[in-house]
Every structure is written in C-alpha cells, then in structure tokens.
Amino acid sequence: MKVDPGIKTVNAVYSLERKGTPWPSLWLSYLIQMMTGVQYSIFFTSMWPYLLMLDSSANLSIFGWINVAYSIGQMIATWVFGYWNQRTMSTRWPACCGLTFMAVGNALYGSLPTLSAHHARWMLLARFLVGFGSGNLAVLRTYCAMASSRTDRSKAMSLAAGSFVVGLSLGPAIQSVFTPIGQRGVTLLSIPLNMYTSPAFLMLFISLFSIFLLIVQFEERYAGIITEEEKRDAFVVVPKFDRISAITCMYLWFMMQSISTNVEIISTPLTMALYEWNEKKAVFYNGIIQWLGCCIDIVNYVIISFTFVGKMDKRKLLIFSVLCFMLHHVLTFPWPFFDGPLNYISTGNSSVEDTSISGGCFRRYEWCAHTTRVPLPIYAFSVIVISGFAFPFLAAPLGTVFSEILGPRKQGFMQGLFEFGGSVARCVAPIVLTTLFESSGYLWPTVIHFIMLLIGLVLLIVFYRRLVPLPLLPKTGVPTRYKNGVLYRL
C-alpha cells in the first residue's frame, strides 16, 4: 500500500494548530523589545545638545556618525545573534548578552562628562555598544514568530512590531521628563546627574532588571514550528517560501526605518531652525510631540491587535500606511507659499551662535536664506496624527506577513536578515540625511523619502497576490518544491 505524503503533512499541520502559545514569555519579550526601542530613541532629542555641551566644536557630520555607530553595532549583532539562535534555538542567552552590552554602553554614555577629552569618540563607542546589544531584537522577534500558534500569529507579531515602535515613540517622551533637571543637575559619587545623563543610568538599571527577568521568568517553548522529529520524516513537507514576497517585505521595513530615522535625527536641528527654539525648548517640545504621537501609536496597536482591524487583509493595511506616509511628506514639504525665509541665530553683542540661549539657523546654512517654514500646527499635526497612523499600520501587519510568508520553519536567519535591512537603513540614513540637511536643508530628504514610498507602493500593488501565507498543503497535482525535491500530491 502506498502512503500519500500529504497525509503526514496534514497531520503535522494539525499538530501545529493544537499547540498553545506561551503568552507570559511573549509578553516579557514585548517588554524587552519596547525597552530596546526606547534605548534607541531616548537620546535623539537630547544627543545633539549633549554633544554641543561636551564639545562646542562638534558639527552635524560628527553627530551623524555617532548615530551611525548604533546602527553599525546592530547590523553586526543581528547576524551574530541570528546565527546563534538558528544553531542553538536559544532565545534567553542571546537576549541576555545583548542586554549586557546595552548596560555597558549606557553606563559609558552617562559618564561622558567625567572624561577629560575626546567626548565625541567616547559617545560614538557608547552608542556602538548599545547598538550591538540591540541586535537581540532579531532573536526576540524570531521567538515571537516561532512560539506563537498559527491562530495567534497575527496578534503575536503585531504586538512584537508594535512594542518596538512604541518604544521608539516613548524614548523622547521619557527624555523630556528629565528636562527640568537642567544641564547642571546634581553630582552623586562624582557622577553628574543632569537632563542628559540621568536617562542613560535609568536605561542601565532597566537592562539589568530585564536580564534578571529573562533568567527567572522566561520559558522557551515553540508552538509555531514543525518539530525536529516531524521534520526527520521525508514525507512531511515544508515548501520553499516565495523570495520575491520576502524581499518586498524587507524593502518596506528598510523604507520605514529610513523614514523613522529621518524623524528622529533631524527633528531637533530642524525645529531649532524652523521655529527658533533653543536647546532646552527643542528637547522639551519635541518630547511632547513624540509623546502625543506615542499615545496615538498605542491606541492604533491596541486596535490592530484586539479588534476586527487585525483580521482585515494586511496588504490593504500596508497600502493605507504607505499613503499616510506620503501625505505626511506632502504636508511637511517646504512649499513656496509657506512663510519664509528662515531667521538666523541671534548673537546679540557676541559673535558666538549659542543655541542654549537662542534658536534659529546657523549662518553656515546657506539654504536658510531661501527656505520656507512649515507652519507649526501643520508640522505638529502631521508628526503626531498622520505618523501615528502610518507607523503602526505598517510595522504591525508587516511583521505578520513576513512571518507567514516564511512558514513554520526556523526563522532565526531570515528574521535576522529582515532586521539587517532595517539596520542598514539606520546606518546609511544618518550620514546621508545630516549631509543633505547641512547642504540643502530638509528639501531633499523629503523628496528622497517620497520617492522611496512611491517605490514601496508600486511593489505592494505589483506583488499584491504573492504577499500571502506559505501554503502548507499544495493543491492536488501541483508540483511543490521542498527540501528533498518536488512533491506531487495525488
């Protein structure tokens, strides 16, 4: 009697559906992913003023490289931790290793005022260490994909993507809480605690506490993949995934990370130039804007995860998000009918452009003489409301779609590659964006991102029918490629 290979594949699929999702461990992973997002974004509104306080000769080019250091560290660690996870199926220890690097990096960042020289270089090293530690994000996201059952996959991956993006939004808001401390602050055990260093030490303690929770509370149980025992059976088929669909998802993630970096890197110098905010106002007001945007982010992630919206066709949600991003860039474009040109920093009786006293354009920015000012209400509305819809409706469904395209297999390497694309965006974008901002203002960054969005929209439309979950049960008579050759289901 001949055995139909499809029967054993059906049994493996039913086995997947009977497994339960370990939600307590998933919620712990969400907490750590959120804190990873916070550690990336918490210094974006304050890092530039902090650098100027430590080294008044610093410029945006140096600042760009400091931001790139984080992404270079993350880019390297993504491969390292992804390979570690793929080989050992361990999530706990790669995640703990990453958190240790974060703790060391934040300790160094907070201790910069105690150093006598080369502050920019030490800041670059501190951000590299934190970035390397954040490579554990790929491992945690892989765990969410492999630990969740098929019925919970959409909710689990939406919350995974949402937790990190919420962390990105919370970072500047947390920073703004420390603004009243001021630049001088207080000194404790020879370590200055001010508006710039206090958040770093807070992140240090949170990293150590997260390591404790991972060791004590985390459970490694995988409900979303076919077991090693089942895969030893040559008749259990896990078809090859659609590479074009996977690459499309990677591009969309690259695109979103590039836009996110633009908002985070440029927001402080941009608002100082547009609205003549000094350093303290720029940190405080941008923190408020990010916090309000975070509130909308959270509401949207809750809606996506716990209402009928999460059950909608995720491809339509992705298209909606891209259109929101395009609207944001249209509204924040320096249109000629806006008020202008921009004003330069007031120097009073001095020749020094002191941004701690007065905001505005540096005189070395020639583009300020012919650049218009986006009205503050339009800028705030776009960043808070429109971006508050755009980011969640891309990040949440995209993680789900990418995981479903890969299917019930080990995803450590591919999830690492997915995060690698985002790291490349965060590595390249700060250099390109700060260089363009120095030379031409915010015109060309806006144009470049609009073109990237247009490409993303075209990819979604062209490959719309291919962005679907991996079919585990091939149609009768249709040849399906898998690990041992080609399967014909009769």
Coordinates of C-alpha atoms in Angstrom, one line a residue:
M1 CA 0.0 0.0 0.0
K2 CA 1.4 3.4 -1.0
V3 CA 1.5 6.2 1.6
D4 CA 0.2 9.7 0.5
P5 CA 2.9 12.2 1.6
G6 CA 0.1 14.7 2.0
I7 CA -1.4 12.7 4.9
K8 CA 1.7 13.2 7.1
T9 CA 1.9 16.9 6.1
V10 CA -1.8 17.3 7.1
N11 CA -1.0 15.6 10.5
A12 CA 1.9 18.0 11.0
V13 CA -0.3 21.0 10.3
Y14 CA -3.0 19.7 12.7
S15 CA -0.2 19.3 15.3
L16 CA 0.7 22.9 14.9
E17 CA -2.9 24.0 15.4
R18 CA -3.2 22.1 18.7
K19 CA -0.1 23.7 20.3
G20 CA -0.7 26.6 22.7
T21 CA 1.1 30.0 22.7
P22 CA 3.2 30.7 25.8
W23 CA 1.8 34.2 26.3
P24 CA 3.7 35.1 29.6
S25 CA 7.0 34.7 27.8
L26 CA 5.8 36.6 24.8
W27 CA 4.7 39.5 27.0
L28 CA 8.1 39.5 28.6
S29 CA 9.7 39.6 25.1
Y30 CA 7.4 42.5 24.2
L31 CA 8.6 44.4 27.3
I32 CA 12.2 43.9 26.3
Q33 CA 11.6 44.9 22.7
M34 CA 9.8 48.0 23.8
M35 CA 12.8 48.9 26.0
T36 CA 15.1 48.3 23.1
G37 CA 13.2 50.8 21.1
V38 CA 13.4 53.3 24.0
Q39 CA 17.1 52.8 24.2
Y40 CA 17.4 53.6 20.5
S41 CA 15.3 56.8 20.5
I42 CA 15.6 58.2 24.0
F43 CA 18.6 60.4 23.2
F44 CA 17.5 61.7 19.8
T45 CA 16.1 65.0 21.1
S46 CA 18.9 65.5 23.6
M47 CA 22.0 63.9 22.0
W48 CA 22.8 66.9 19.8
P49 CA 22.6 69.5 22.6
Y50 CA 24.5 67.0 24.9
L51 CA 27.3 66.7 22.3
L52 CA 27.5 70.5 21.9
M53 CA 27.7 70.9 25.7
L54 CA 30.6 68.4 25.8
D55 CA 32.3 69.7 22.7
S56 CA 31.3 73.1 21.3
S57 CA 33.3 72.4 18.0
A58 CA 31.2 69.4 17.1
N59 CA 29.1 69.6 13.9
L60 CA 26.2 67.6 12.4
S61 CA 28.6 65.4 10.4
I62 CA 30.2 64.1 13.6
F63 CA 26.6 63.8 15.0
G64 CA 25.6 61.7 12.0
W65 CA 28.5 59.3 12.6
I66 CA 27.6 58.9 16.2
N67 CA 24.1 57.8 15.2
V68 CA 25.5 55.5 12.5
A69 CA 27.6 53.8 15.2
Y70 CA 24.4 52.5 16.8
S71 CA 23.3 51.0 13.5
I72 CA 26.7 49.5 12.7
G73 CA 26.7 47.7 16.0
Q74 CA 23.1 46.5 15.5
M75 CA 23.9 45.4 11.9
I76 CA 26.8 43.2 13.1
A77 CA 25.0 41.8 16.1
T78 CA 21.9 41.0 14.1
W79 CA 24.0 38.4 12.1
V80 CA 25.8 37.2 15.2
F81 CA 22.6 36.7 17.3
G82 CA 20.6 35.4 14.4
Y83 CA 23.2 32.7 13.7
W84 CA 23.4 31.9 17.4
N85 CA 19.6 31.4 17.6
Q86 CA 19.5 29.4 14.3
R87 CA 22.1 27.0 15.6
T88 CA 21.0 26.6 19.2
M89 CA 17.3 27.5 19.2
S90 CA 18.1 29.6 22.3
T91 CA 16.5 32.9 22.9
R92 CA 17.3 33.6 26.5
W93 CA 21.1 33.7 26.3
P94 CA 21.5 35.8 23.1
A95 CA 18.9 38.3 24.6
C96 CA 20.8 38.4 27.9
C97 CA 24.1 39.0 26.1
G98 CA 22.6 41.9 24.1
L99 CA 21.2 43.5 27.3
T100 CA 24.6 43.3 28.9
F101 CA 26.1 45.3 26.0
M102 CA 23.3 47.8 26.4
A103 CA 24.0 48.2 30.1
V104 CA 27.7 48.9 29.5
G105 CA 27.0 51.3 26.7
N106 CA 24.6 53.3 28.7
A107 CA 27.0 53.4 31.7
L108 CA 29.6 54.9 29.4
Y109 CA 27.2 57.4 27.8
G110 CA 26.1 58.7 31.2
S111 CA 29.8 59.0 32.4
L112 CA 30.9 61.1 29.5
P113 CA 31.1 64.4 31.5
T114 CA 33.7 62.8 33.7
L115 CA 36.1 62.3 30.8
S116 CA 38.7 64.9 30.0
A117 CA 38.8 64.8 26.2
H118 CA 37.6 63.0 23.0
H119 CA 34.0 63.1 24.1
A120 CA 32.6 62.6 20.6
R121 CA 34.7 59.4 20.2
W122 CA 33.6 58.0 23.5
M123 CA 30.0 58.9 22.7
L124 CA 30.4 57.0 19.4
L125 CA 31.7 54.0 21.3
A126 CA 28.9 54.1 23.8
R127 CA 26.2 54.2 21.1
F128 CA 28.0 51.3 19.2
L129 CA 27.8 49.2 22.3
V130 CA 24.1 49.9 22.8
G131 CA 23.5 49.2 19.1
F132 CA 25.3 45.9 19.3
G133 CA 23.2 44.9 22.3
S134 CA 20.0 45.8 20.4
G135 CA 20.8 43.1 17.9
N136 CA 18.9 40.8 20.3
L137 CA 15.8 42.3 18.7
A138 CA 16.0 39.9 15.8
V139 CA 16.2 37.0 18.3
L140 CA 13.2 38.2 20.3
R141 CA 11.1 38.8 17.1
T142 CA 12.1 35.3 15.9
Y143 CA 10.9 33.9 19.2
C144 CA 7.5 35.6 18.8
A145 CA 7.1 34.1 15.3
M146 CA 8.1 30.6 16.3
A147 CA 6.5 30.5 19.7
S148 CA 3.0 31.7 18.6
S149 CA 0.5 29.2 17.2
R150 CA -1.0 29.7 13.8
T151 CA -4.2 31.2 15.2
D152 CA -2.3 33.6 17.4
R153 CA 0.4 34.5 14.9
S154 CA -1.2 37.8 13.7
K155 CA -1.8 39.1 17.2
A156 CA 1.7 38.0 18.4
M157 CA 3.6 39.6 15.5
S158 CA 1.5 42.7 15.6
L159 CA 2.3 43.2 19.3
A160 CA 6.0 42.4 18.6
A161 CA 6.4 45.1 16.0
G162 CA 4.2 47.4 17.9
S163 CA 6.1 47.1 21.2
F164 CA 9.4 48.2 19.5
V165 CA 7.8 51.1 17.6
V166 CA 6.0 52.2 20.8
G167 CA 9.4 52.2 22.5
L168 CA 10.7 54.4 19.7
S169 CA 7.9 56.8 20.4
L170 CA 8.3 56.7 24.2
G171 CA 12.0 57.4 24.2
P172 CA 11.9 61.2 23.5
A173 CA 8.9 61.5 25.9
I174 CA 10.9 59.8 28.7
Q175 CA 13.8 62.2 27.9
S176 CA 11.5 65.2 28.3
V177 CA 10.6 64.1 31.8
F178 CA 14.3 64.8 32.8
T179 CA 14.4 68.2 31.1
P180 CA 13.5 70.1 34.3
I181 CA 16.7 68.8 35.9
G182 CA 18.7 71.1 33.6
Q183 CA 22.2 70.9 32.2
R184 CA 23.9 71.3 35.6
G185 CA 21.8 68.9 37.7
V186 CA 23.4 67.4 40.7
T187 CA 26.5 65.3 41.4
L188 CA 26.3 61.9 43.0
L189 CA 29.5 60.0 43.8
S190 CA 31.5 62.2 41.4
I191 CA 29.0 61.4 38.6
P192 CA 26.9 64.3 37.2
L193 CA 23.2 63.6 37.0
N194 CA 21.6 66.0 34.6
M195 CA 18.9 66.1 31.9
Y196 CA 21.4 64.3 29.5
T197 CA 23.0 61.6 31.8
S198 CA 20.1 60.6 34.0
P199 CA 18.1 58.8 31.3
A200 CA 21.3 56.7 30.5
F201 CA 21.5 55.5 34.1
L202 CA 17.8 54.7 34.1
M203 CA 18.3 52.5 31.0
L204 CA 21.3 50.9 32.7
F205 CA 19.1 49.7 35.6
I206 CA 16.3 48.6 33.3
S207 CA 18.7 46.5 31.2
L208 CA 20.0 44.7 34.4
F209 CA 16.4 44.1 35.6
S210 CA 15.5 42.7 32.2
I211 CA 18.3 40.2 32.4
F212 CA 17.0 39.1 35.8
L213 CA 13.5 38.6 34.3
L214 CA 14.8 36.6 31.4
I215 CA 16.8 34.3 33.6
V216 CA 14.0 33.7 36.1
Q217 CA 10.7 34.0 34.2
F218 CA 11.3 33.3 30.5
E219 CA 10.1 30.0 29.1
E220 CA 11.4 28.8 25.7
R221 CA 8.5 26.8 24.1
Y222 CA 7.8 26.9 20.4
A223 CA 4.2 26.3 19.2
G224 CA 4.6 27.7 15.7
I225 CA 7.1 25.4 14.0
I226 CA 7.2 21.8 13.0
T227 CA 9.3 19.8 15.4
E228 CA 12.7 18.2 14.6
E229 CA 11.1 14.8 15.0
E230 CA 8.4 15.6 12.4
K231 CA 11.0 17.1 10.0
R232 CA 13.0 13.9 10.0
D233 CA 10.1 12.3 8.2
A234 CA 10.8 12.8 4.5
F235 CA 7.1 12.9 3.8
V236 CA 6.5 16.0 6.0
V237 CA 6.7 18.9 3.6
V238 CA 7.6 22.5 4.4
P239 CA 7.6 24.1 0.9
K240 CA 10.1 26.8 0.0
F241 CA 9.0 30.3 0.6
D242 CA 8.4 33.0 -2.0
R243 CA 11.7 35.0 -2.1
I244 CA 10.1 37.9 -4.1
S245 CA 7.5 38.4 -1.4
A246 CA 10.1 38.2 1.4
I247 CA 12.3 40.8 -0.4
T248 CA 9.3 43.1 -0.8
C249 CA 8.7 42.9 3.0
M250 CA 12.4 43.6 3.6
Y251 CA 12.3 46.7 1.4
L252 CA 9.2 48.0 3.2
W253 CA 10.9 47.6 6.6
F254 CA 14.1 49.3 5.2
M255 CA 11.9 52.1 3.9
M256 CA 10.1 52.6 7.3
Q257 CA 13.3 52.5 9.3
S258 CA 14.8 55.2 7.0
I259 CA 11.8 57.4 7.5
S260 CA 11.8 56.8 11.2
T261 CA 15.5 57.7 11.4
N262 CA 14.8 60.9 9.4
V263 CA 12.2 62.0 12.0
E264 CA 14.4 61.1 14.9
I265 CA 17.7 62.5 13.7
I266 CA 16.5 65.7 12.1
S267 CA 13.7 66.7 14.4
T268 CA 15.8 68.6 16.9
P269 CA 18.1 70.6 14.5
L270 CA 15.1 71.1 12.1
T271 CA 12.7 72.6 14.7
M272 CA 15.5 74.7 16.1
A273 CA 16.0 76.2 12.7
L274 CA 12.3 76.5 11.7
Y275 CA 10.8 77.7 15.0
E276 CA 13.8 79.3 16.6
W277 CA 13.7 77.0 19.7
N278 CA 16.8 76.9 21.8
E279 CA 18.2 73.6 23.0
K280 CA 16.0 73.2 26.1
K281 CA 12.8 74.1 24.2
A282 CA 13.7 71.8 21.3
V283 CA 14.2 68.9 23.7
F284 CA 11.1 69.6 25.7
Y285 CA 8.7 70.4 22.8
N286 CA 9.9 67.5 20.6
G287 CA 9.5 65.3 23.6
I288 CA 5.8 66.4 23.9
I289 CA 5.2 65.9 20.2
Q290 CA 6.7 62.4 20.3
W291 CA 4.7 61.6 23.4
L292 CA 1.4 62.6 21.8
G293 CA 2.4 60.6 18.7
C294 CA 3.1 57.7 21.0
C295 CA -0.4 57.9 22.5
I296 CA -1.9 57.5 19.0
D297 CA 0.6 54.7 18.2
I298 CA -0.5 52.8 21.3
V299 CA -4.2 53.2 20.5
N300 CA -3.7 52.0 17.0
Y301 CA -1.6 49.0 18.1
V302 CA -4.4 48.1 20.5
I303 CA -6.9 48.4 17.7
I304 CA -4.9 46.3 15.4
S305 CA -4.2 43.6 18.0
F306 CA -7.5 43.3 19.7
T307 CA -10.3 44.3 17.2
F308 CA -11.6 43.3 13.8
V309 CA -9.0 45.6 12.2
G310 CA -6.3 43.0 12.9
K311 CA -8.3 40.4 11.0
M312 CA -8.5 42.6 7.9
D313 CA -6.4 41.9 4.8
K314 CA -3.0 43.0 5.9
R315 CA -2.0 44.0 2.4
K316 CA -4.7 46.7 2.5
L317 CA -3.4 47.9 5.8
L318 CA 0.1 48.2 4.3
I319 CA -1.2 50.3 1.4
F320 CA -3.1 52.5 3.8
S321 CA 0.1 53.1 5.8
V322 CA 2.2 54.0 2.7
L323 CA -0.5 56.5 1.7
C324 CA -0.4 58.1 5.1
F325 CA 3.4 58.4 4.9
M326 CA 3.1 60.1 1.5
L327 CA 0.6 62.6 2.9
H328 CA 2.9 63.3 5.8
H329 CA 5.7 64.2 3.3
V330 CA 3.4 66.3 1.2
L331 CA 2.3 68.4 4.2
T332 CA 5.9 68.9 5.6
F333 CA 7.4 69.8 2.2
P334 CA 8.8 73.4 2.1
W335 CA 6.2 74.8 -0.3
P336 CA 7.0 78.3 -1.7
F337 CA 3.7 79.6 -0.4
F338 CA 4.7 79.0 3.3
D339 CA 6.2 81.8 5.3
G340 CA 10.0 82.4 4.9
P341 CA 12.9 82.7 4.7
L342 CA 14.2 81.3 8.0
N343 CA 15.9 83.5 10.6
Y344 CA 19.5 83.1 11.8
I345 CA 20.5 82.6 15.4
S346 CA 20.6 85.8 17.3
T347 CA 24.1 86.5 18.7
G348 CA 23.4 89.8 20.5
N349 CA 26.6 91.5 21.3
S350 CA 28.6 88.3 20.8
S351 CA 29.9 86.5 17.6
V352 CA 29.1 83.1 19.1
E353 CA 26.0 81.3 17.9
D354 CA 24.9 79.9 21.3
T355 CA 21.9 77.5 20.7
S356 CA 21.4 77.1 24.5
I357 CA 20.2 80.8 24.5
S358 CA 18.7 81.3 21.1
G359 CA 17.4 79.1 18.3
G360 CA 17.4 79.6 14.6
C361 CA 19.6 78.8 11.6
F362 CA 23.4 78.6 11.8
R363 CA 24.9 81.2 9.5
R364 CA 26.8 78.4 7.7
Y365 CA 23.5 77.1 6.4
E366 CA 23.1 79.0 3.1
W367 CA 19.8 77.3 2.4
C368 CA 18.1 79.2 5.2
A369 CA 18.1 82.3 3.0
H370 CA 15.6 80.8 0.5
T371 CA 13.8 78.1 2.6
T372 CA 10.3 78.5 3.8
R373 CA 8.9 77.5 7.2
V374 CA 6.3 74.7 7.6
P375 CA 3.6 76.2 9.9
L376 CA 4.0 74.7 13.4
P377 CA 0.3 73.4 13.6
I378 CA 0.8 71.6 10.3
Y379 CA 4.1 70.1 11.3
A380 CA 2.8 69.0 14.7
F381 CA -0.4 67.5 13.3
S382 CA 1.5 65.6 10.6
V383 CA 4.1 64.2 13.0
I384 CA 1.6 63.4 15.8
V385 CA -1.6 62.2 14.0
I386 CA -0.6 61.1 10.5
S387 CA 2.6 59.4 11.5
G388 CA 0.7 58.0 14.5
F389 CA -1.4 56.1 11.9
A390 CA 1.4 55.4 9.4
F391 CA 3.9 53.7 11.6
P392 CA 1.6 51.2 13.4
F393 CA -0.3 50.2 10.2
L394 CA 3.0 49.3 8.5
A395 CA 5.0 47.8 11.4
A396 CA 2.3 45.6 12.8
P397 CA 1.0 43.9 9.7
L398 CA 4.4 43.7 8.0
G399 CA 5.9 41.5 10.7
T400 CA 2.9 39.2 10.5
V401 CA 3.0 39.0 6.7
F402 CA 6.8 38.3 6.7
S403 CA 6.5 35.6 9.3
E404 CA 3.6 33.9 7.4
I405 CA 5.5 34.0 4.1
L406 CA 8.4 32.1 5.8
G407 CA 6.1 29.4 7.2
P408 CA 6.5 27.0 10.2
R409 CA 10.3 26.7 9.9
K410 CA 13.3 28.1 11.9
Q411 CA 13.2 31.8 11.2
G412 CA 16.4 33.0 13.0
F413 CA 18.4 33.6 9.9
M414 CA 15.7 35.2 7.9
Q415 CA 14.4 37.4 10.7
G416 CA 18.0 38.4 11.3
L417 CA 18.2 39.4 7.6
F418 CA 14.9 41.3 8.0
E419 CA 16.4 43.3 10.9
F420 CA 19.7 43.7 9.0
G421 CA 17.8 45.6 6.3
G422 CA 16.5 48.0 9.0
S423 CA 19.9 48.3 10.5
V424 CA 21.4 49.2 7.0
A425 CA 18.7 52.0 6.7
R426 CA 19.6 53.3 10.2
C427 CA 23.3 53.1 9.3
V428 CA 23.1 54.9 5.9
A429 CA 20.3 57.3 6.6
P430 CA 22.0 59.4 9.4
I431 CA 25.1 60.1 7.2
V432 CA 23.0 60.9 4.1
L433 CA 20.4 62.9 5.9
T434 CA 22.7 65.0 8.0
T435 CA 24.9 65.7 5.0
L436 CA 21.9 66.8 2.9
F437 CA 20.5 68.8 5.8
E438 CA 23.8 70.7 6.2
S439 CA 24.0 71.5 2.5
S440 CA 20.4 71.9 1.4
G441 CA 18.0 71.8 4.4
Y442 CA 15.1 69.4 4.6
L443 CA 14.0 69.7 1.0
W444 CA 16.0 66.7 -0.5
P445 CA 15.4 64.4 2.5
T446 CA 11.7 64.9 2.0
V447 CA 11.9 64.3 -1.8
I448 CA 14.1 61.1 -1.4
H449 CA 11.7 59.6 1.1
F450 CA 8.7 60.4 -1.1
I451 CA 10.4 58.5 -4.0
M452 CA 11.1 55.5 -1.7
L453 CA 7.4 55.5 -0.7
L454 CA 6.3 55.6 -4.3
I455 CA 8.5 52.5 -5.0
G456 CA 7.1 50.8 -2.0
L457 CA 3.5 51.4 -3.2
V458 CA 4.3 50.1 -6.6
L459 CA 5.8 46.9 -5.1
L460 CA 2.7 46.4 -3.0
I461 CA 0.4 46.7 -6.0
V462 CA 2.5 44.6 -8.4
F463 CA 3.1 41.7 -5.9
Y464 CA -0.2 42.0 -4.1
R465 CA -1.3 38.4 -4.9
R466 CA 2.0 37.0 -3.8
L467 CA 2.1 38.5 -0.3
V468 CA 0.2 35.6 1.3
P469 CA 0.9 32.9 3.9
L470 CA 3.0 30.0 2.8
P471 CA 0.6 27.2 1.6
L472 CA 1.5 24.1 3.6
L473 CA -1.0 21.8 1.8
P474 CA -0.3 22.1 -2.0
K475 CA -3.1 21.6 -4.4
T476 CA -3.7 18.1 -5.9
G477 CA -1.5 17.5 -8.9
V478 CA 0.5 20.7 -8.5
P479 CA 4.3 20.2 -8.2
T480 CA 5.7 21.8 -5.0
R481 CA 9.4 22.3 -4.3
Y482 CA 10.6 21.2 -0.8
K483 CA 13.8 20.1 1.0
N484 CA 14.1 16.7 -0.7
G485 CA 13.0 17.6 -4.2
V486 CA 9.5 18.0 -5.7
L487 CA 6.2 16.8 -4.2
Y488 CA 3.2 15.7 -6.2
R489 CA 0.1 15.4 -4.0
L490 CA -2.2 12.8 -5.6

